[in-house]
mmCIF file of C-alpha atoms and ligand atoms in Angstrom:
data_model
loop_
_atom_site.group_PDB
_atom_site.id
_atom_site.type_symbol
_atom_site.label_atom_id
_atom_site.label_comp_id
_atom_site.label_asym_id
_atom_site.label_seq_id
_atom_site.Cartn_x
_atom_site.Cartn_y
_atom_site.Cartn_z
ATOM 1 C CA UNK A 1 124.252 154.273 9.589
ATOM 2 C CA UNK A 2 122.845 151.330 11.511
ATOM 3 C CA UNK A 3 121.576 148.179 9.094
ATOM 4 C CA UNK A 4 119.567 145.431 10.177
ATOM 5 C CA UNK A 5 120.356 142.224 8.814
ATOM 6 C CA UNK A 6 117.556 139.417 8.420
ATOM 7 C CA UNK A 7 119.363 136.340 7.427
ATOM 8 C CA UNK A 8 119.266 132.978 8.666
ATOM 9 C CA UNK A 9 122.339 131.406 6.922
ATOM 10 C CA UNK A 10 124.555 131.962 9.456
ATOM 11 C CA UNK A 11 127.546 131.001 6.553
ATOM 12 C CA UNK A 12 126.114 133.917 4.741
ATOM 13 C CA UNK A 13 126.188 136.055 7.410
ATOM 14 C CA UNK A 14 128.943 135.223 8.972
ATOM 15 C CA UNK A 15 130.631 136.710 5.682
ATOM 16 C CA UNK A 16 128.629 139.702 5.510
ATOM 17 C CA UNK A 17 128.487 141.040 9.371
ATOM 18 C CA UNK A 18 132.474 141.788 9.368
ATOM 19 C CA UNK A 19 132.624 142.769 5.523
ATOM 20 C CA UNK A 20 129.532 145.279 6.558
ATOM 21 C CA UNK A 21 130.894 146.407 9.929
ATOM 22 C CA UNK A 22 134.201 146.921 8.143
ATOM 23 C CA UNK A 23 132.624 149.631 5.777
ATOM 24 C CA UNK A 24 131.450 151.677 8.592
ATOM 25 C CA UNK A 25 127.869 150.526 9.325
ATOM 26 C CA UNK A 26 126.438 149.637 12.905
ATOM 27 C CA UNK A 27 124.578 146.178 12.317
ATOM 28 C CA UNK A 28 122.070 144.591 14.054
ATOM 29 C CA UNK A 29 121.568 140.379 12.797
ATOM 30 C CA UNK A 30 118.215 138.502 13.205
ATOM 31 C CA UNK A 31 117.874 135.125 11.986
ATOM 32 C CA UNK A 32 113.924 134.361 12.951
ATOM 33 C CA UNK A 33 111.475 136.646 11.014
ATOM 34 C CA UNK A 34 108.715 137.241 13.903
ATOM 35 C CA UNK A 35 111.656 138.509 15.290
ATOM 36 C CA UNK A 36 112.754 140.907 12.523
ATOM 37 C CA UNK A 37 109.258 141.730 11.822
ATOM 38 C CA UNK A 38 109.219 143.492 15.476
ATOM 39 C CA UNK A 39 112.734 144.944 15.452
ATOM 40 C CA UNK A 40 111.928 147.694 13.137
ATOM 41 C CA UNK A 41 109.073 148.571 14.955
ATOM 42 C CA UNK A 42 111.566 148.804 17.992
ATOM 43 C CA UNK A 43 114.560 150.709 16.579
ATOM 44 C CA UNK A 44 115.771 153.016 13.674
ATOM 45 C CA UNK A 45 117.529 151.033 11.015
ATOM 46 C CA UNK A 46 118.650 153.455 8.369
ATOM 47 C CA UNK A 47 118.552 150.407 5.838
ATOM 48 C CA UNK A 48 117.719 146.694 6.124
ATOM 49 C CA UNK A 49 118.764 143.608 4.348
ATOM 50 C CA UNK A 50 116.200 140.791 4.089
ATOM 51 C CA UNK A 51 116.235 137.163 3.489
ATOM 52 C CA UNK A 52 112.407 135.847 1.905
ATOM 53 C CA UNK A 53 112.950 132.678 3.095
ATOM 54 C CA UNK A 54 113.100 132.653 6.940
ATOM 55 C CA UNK A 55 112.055 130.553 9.880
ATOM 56 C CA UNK A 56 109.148 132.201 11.540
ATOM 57 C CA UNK A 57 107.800 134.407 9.284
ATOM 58 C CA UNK A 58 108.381 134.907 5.826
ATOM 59 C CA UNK A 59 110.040 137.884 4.395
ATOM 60 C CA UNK A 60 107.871 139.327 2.197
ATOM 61 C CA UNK A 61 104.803 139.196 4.571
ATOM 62 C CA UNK A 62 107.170 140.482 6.955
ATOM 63 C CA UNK A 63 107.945 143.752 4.104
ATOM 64 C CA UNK A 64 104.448 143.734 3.448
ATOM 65 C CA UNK A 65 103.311 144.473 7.218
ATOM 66 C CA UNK A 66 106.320 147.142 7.615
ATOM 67 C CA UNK A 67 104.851 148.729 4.494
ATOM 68 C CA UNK A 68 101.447 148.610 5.657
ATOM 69 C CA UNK A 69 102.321 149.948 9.198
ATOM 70 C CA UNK A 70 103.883 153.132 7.367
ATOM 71 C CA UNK A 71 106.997 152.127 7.939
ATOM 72 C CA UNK A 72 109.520 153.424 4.969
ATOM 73 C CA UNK A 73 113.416 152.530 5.442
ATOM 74 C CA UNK A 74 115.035 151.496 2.883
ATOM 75 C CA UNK A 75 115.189 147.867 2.409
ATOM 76 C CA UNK A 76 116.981 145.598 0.185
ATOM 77 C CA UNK A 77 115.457 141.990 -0.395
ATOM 78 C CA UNK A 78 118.408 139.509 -0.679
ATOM 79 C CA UNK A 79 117.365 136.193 -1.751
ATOM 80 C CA UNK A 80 117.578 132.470 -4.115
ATOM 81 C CA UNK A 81 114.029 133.390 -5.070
ATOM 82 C CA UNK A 82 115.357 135.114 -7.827
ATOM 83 C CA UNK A 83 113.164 134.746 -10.904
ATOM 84 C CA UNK A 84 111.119 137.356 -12.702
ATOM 85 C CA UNK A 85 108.123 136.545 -11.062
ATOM 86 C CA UNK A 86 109.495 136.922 -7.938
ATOM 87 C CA UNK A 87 111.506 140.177 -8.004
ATOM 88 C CA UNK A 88 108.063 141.626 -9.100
ATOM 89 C CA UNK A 89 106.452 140.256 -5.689
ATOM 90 C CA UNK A 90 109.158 141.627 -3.932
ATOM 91 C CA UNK A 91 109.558 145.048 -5.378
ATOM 92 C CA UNK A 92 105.177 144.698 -5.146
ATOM 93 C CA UNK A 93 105.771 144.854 -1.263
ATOM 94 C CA UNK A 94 107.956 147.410 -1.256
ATOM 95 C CA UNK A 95 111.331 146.185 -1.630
ATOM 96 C CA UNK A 96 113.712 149.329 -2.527
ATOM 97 C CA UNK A 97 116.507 147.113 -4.672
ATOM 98 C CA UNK A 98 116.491 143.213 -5.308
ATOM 99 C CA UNK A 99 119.664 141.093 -5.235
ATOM 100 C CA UNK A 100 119.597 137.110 -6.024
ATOM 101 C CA UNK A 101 121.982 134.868 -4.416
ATOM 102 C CA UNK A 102 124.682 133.767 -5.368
ATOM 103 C CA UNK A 103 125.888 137.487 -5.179
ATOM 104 C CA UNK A 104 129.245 139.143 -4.846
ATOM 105 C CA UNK A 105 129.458 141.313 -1.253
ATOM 106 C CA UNK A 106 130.993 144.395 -3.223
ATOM 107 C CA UNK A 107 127.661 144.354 -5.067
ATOM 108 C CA UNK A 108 125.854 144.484 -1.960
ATOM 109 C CA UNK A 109 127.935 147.134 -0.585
ATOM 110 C CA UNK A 110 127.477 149.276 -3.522
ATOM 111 C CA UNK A 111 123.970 149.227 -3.785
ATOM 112 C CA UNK A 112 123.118 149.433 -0.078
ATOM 113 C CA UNK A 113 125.576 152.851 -0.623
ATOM 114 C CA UNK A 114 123.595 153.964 -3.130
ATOM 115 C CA UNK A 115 120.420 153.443 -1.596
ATOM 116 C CA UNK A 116 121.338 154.666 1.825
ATOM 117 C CA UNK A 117 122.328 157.861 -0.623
ATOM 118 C CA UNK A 118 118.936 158.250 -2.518
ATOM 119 C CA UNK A 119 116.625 157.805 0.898
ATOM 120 C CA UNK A 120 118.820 160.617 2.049
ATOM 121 C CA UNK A 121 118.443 163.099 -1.122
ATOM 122 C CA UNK A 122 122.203 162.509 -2.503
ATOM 123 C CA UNK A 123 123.777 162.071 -5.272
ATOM 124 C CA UNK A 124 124.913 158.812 -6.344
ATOM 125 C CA UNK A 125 128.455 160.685 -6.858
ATOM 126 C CA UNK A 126 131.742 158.575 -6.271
ATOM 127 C CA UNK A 127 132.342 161.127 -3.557
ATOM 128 C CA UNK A 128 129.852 162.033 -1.537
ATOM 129 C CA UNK A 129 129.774 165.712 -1.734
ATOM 130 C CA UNK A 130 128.175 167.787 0.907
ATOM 131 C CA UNK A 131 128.393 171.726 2.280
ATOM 132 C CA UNK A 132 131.950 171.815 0.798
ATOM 133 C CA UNK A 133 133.127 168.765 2.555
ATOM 134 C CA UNK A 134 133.732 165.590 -0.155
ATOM 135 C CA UNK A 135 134.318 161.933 1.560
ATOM 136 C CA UNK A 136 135.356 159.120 0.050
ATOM 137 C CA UNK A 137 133.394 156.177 1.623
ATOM 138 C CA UNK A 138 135.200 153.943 -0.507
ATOM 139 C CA UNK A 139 138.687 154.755 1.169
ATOM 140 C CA UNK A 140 136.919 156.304 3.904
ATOM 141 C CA UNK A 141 138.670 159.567 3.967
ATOM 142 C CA UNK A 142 137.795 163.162 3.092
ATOM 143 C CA UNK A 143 139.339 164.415 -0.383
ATOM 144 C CA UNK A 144 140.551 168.109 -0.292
ATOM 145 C CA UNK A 145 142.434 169.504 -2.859
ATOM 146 C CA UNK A 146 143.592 166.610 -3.741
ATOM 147 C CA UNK A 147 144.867 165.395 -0.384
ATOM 148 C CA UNK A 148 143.159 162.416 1.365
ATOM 149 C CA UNK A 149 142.900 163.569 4.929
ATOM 150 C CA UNK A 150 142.463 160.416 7.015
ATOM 151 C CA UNK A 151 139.895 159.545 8.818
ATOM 152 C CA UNK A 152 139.176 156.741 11.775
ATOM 153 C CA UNK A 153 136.695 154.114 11.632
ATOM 154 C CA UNK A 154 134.246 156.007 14.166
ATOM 155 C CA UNK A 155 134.898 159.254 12.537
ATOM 156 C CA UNK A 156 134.343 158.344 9.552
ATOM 157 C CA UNK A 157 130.985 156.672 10.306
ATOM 158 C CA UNK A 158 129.830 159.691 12.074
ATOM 159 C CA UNK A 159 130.966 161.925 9.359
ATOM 160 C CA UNK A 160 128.808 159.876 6.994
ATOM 161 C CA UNK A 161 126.165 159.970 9.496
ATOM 162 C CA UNK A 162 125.955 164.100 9.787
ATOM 163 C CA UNK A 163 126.558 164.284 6.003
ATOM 164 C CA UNK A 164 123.610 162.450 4.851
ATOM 165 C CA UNK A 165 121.549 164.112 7.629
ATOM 166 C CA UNK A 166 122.710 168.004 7.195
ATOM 167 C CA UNK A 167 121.060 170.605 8.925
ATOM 168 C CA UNK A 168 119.392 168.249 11.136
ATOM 169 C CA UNK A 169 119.999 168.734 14.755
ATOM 170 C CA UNK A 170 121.314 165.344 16.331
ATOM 171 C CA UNK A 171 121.293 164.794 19.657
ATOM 172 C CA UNK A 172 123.662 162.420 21.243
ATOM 173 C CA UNK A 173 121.496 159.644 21.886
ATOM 174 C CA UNK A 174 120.241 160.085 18.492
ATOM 175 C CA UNK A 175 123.928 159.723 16.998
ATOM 176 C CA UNK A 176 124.896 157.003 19.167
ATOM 177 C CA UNK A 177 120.998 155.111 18.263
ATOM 178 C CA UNK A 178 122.371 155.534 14.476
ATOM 179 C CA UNK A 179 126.262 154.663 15.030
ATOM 180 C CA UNK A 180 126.335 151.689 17.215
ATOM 181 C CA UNK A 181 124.497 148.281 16.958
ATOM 182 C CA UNK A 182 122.647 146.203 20.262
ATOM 183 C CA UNK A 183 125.719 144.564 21.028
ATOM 184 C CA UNK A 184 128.123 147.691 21.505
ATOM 185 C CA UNK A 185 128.103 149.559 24.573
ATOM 186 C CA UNK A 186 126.648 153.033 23.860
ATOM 187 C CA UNK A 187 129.114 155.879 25.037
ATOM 188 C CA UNK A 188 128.212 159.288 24.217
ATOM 189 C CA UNK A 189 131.323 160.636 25.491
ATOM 190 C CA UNK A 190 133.203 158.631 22.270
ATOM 191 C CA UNK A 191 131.045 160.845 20.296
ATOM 192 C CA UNK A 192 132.525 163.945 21.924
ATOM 193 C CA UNK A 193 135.635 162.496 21.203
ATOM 194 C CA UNK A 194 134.928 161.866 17.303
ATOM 195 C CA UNK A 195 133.632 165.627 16.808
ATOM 196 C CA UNK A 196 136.566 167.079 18.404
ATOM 197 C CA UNK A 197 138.957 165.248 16.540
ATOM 198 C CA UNK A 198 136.837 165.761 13.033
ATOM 199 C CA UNK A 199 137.096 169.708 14.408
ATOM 200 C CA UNK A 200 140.681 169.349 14.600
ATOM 201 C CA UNK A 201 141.090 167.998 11.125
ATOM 202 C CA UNK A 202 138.354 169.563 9.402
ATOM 203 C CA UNK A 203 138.055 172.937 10.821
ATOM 204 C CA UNK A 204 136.342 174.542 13.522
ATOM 205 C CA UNK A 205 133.140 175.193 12.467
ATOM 206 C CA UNK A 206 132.132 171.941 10.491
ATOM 207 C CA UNK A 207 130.079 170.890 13.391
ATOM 208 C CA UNK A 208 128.335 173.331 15.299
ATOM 209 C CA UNK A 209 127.196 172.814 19.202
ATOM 210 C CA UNK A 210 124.076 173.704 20.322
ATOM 211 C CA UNK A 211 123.990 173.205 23.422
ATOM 212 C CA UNK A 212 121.602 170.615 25.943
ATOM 213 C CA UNK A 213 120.311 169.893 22.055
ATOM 214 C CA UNK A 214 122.930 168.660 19.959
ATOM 215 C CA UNK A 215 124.847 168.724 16.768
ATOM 216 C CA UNK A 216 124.402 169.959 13.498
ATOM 217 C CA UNK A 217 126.471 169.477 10.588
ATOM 218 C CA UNK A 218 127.430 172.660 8.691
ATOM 219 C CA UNK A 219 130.144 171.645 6.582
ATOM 220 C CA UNK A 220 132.236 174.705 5.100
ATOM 221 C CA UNK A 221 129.207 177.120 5.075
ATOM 222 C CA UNK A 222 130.465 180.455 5.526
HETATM 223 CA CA1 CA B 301 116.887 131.886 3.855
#
C-alpha cells in the first residue's frame, strides 16, 4: 500500500514517515499543496493523509478538485481545524475519516487500516482474513493454527498488497508502483524474491504465475 502524505509540519511528519513506513506502507511526503494537488493525478496512492492548512493551496480545495476530477482514494483529512463546523466541510468534500490534531499515531494507524480495508471490500476483522490465509498486520505475521509464521517487512507488505487486491492480476510494475515510494529504487526482481519466499512458507500455490502478465493471489483455494 503506497500513502501519500500532505503535511507541512515537518515535526509532525518527521514522526509519522518512520512510524508509517514501519507498519508496512510505501510513503510518498509533500509539504506544498499545488504540489499534492498534482501528485495524485500523477501516481496511485492507495490512501492519502491531508493537512487543510498548507502553503500553496489549501487542502480542502485541493479534496474538492480530486473529488471533482473523479478521483476516489481514500483520504483521511488530518488537521487543528477541528470543530464541528469544520469536520462537516471536510467530510462535504469528500474526506473518507477526520482526525483533529493533537492526535495519537496509533489512532492514525488504526483508522488508515481500517479504511485502506473498507475501500478494498474487507472486513474490519483484527485479522485480516482472506482465501484461507489470515495475517496479522498488527504483528505482521500470518496466524495458522495457532502458529505465527513470520513474515519480513517486504513480504509482509506485499502479502497485504495481494490480499486486499485478490483475484486481480498484478503485474510487476503494478506491485512495485503500489509497494515502493519515489525515493526507493524500484526492483522488480525483489518482488520475485518476496513471492518465492511467501511460496516457500505459505505453500505453493498461494500465488499463481501467469506468465508475461503477472500475479494473482489465490490464497488456499483448492
Ligand atoms: Ca498545516
Amino acid at each position: 500500500m503506497r500513502l501519500l502524505l500532505v503535511e507541512d509540519s515537518v515535526a509532525l511528519a518527521d514522526e509519522l514517515l518512520p512510524r508509517l513506513r514501519s507498519e508496512g506502507y510505501a510513503c510518498d511526503w509533500l509539504v506544498d499543496g499545488r504540489d499534492a494537488a498534482r501528485a495524485a493525478f500523477d501516481d496511485s496512492y492507495d490512501a492519502v493523509v491531508l493537512d487543510l492548512g498548507l502553503p500553496g493551496k489549501n487542502g480542502l480545495d485541493i479534496l474538492q478538485e480530486w473529488r471533482d476530477a473523479g478521483l476516489g482514494m481514500p483520504v483521511l483529512v488530518l488537521t487543528a481545524r477541528n470543530t464541528w463546523s469544520d469536520r462537516i466541510a471536510g467530510l462535504g468534500a469528500g474526506a473518507d475519516d477526520y482526525l483533529g490534531k493533537p492526535f495519537h499515531p496509533d489512532e492514525l494507524v488504526l483508522r488508515l487500516r481500517t479504511l485502506l480495508r473498507r475501500s478494498h471490500g474487507a472486513d474490519s476483522t483484527p485479522l485480516l482474513t482472506v482465501n484461507g490465509i489470515a495475517l496479522d498486520e498488527a504483528r505482521q505475521c500470518v496466524r495458522r493454527d495457532g502458529d505465527d509464521i513470520s513474515l519480513t517487512g517486504g513480504e509482509f507488505s506485499l502479502l497485504r498488497y495481494f490480499m486486499l487486491n485478490p483475484r486481480r492480476l498484478l503485474s510487476k510494475w503494478q506491485l512495485a508502483e503500489h509497494l515502493y515510494s519515489l525515493d526507493v529504487e524500484r526492483n522488480s526482481n525483489v518482488i520475485e524474491v518476496h513471492i518465492s519466499h511467501l511460496r516457500d512458507k505459505l505453500g505453493k500455490g498461494i500465488i499463481e504465475t501467469r506468465r508475461g502478465q503477472g500475479y494473482v493471489f489465490r490464497g488456499l483455494l483448492p
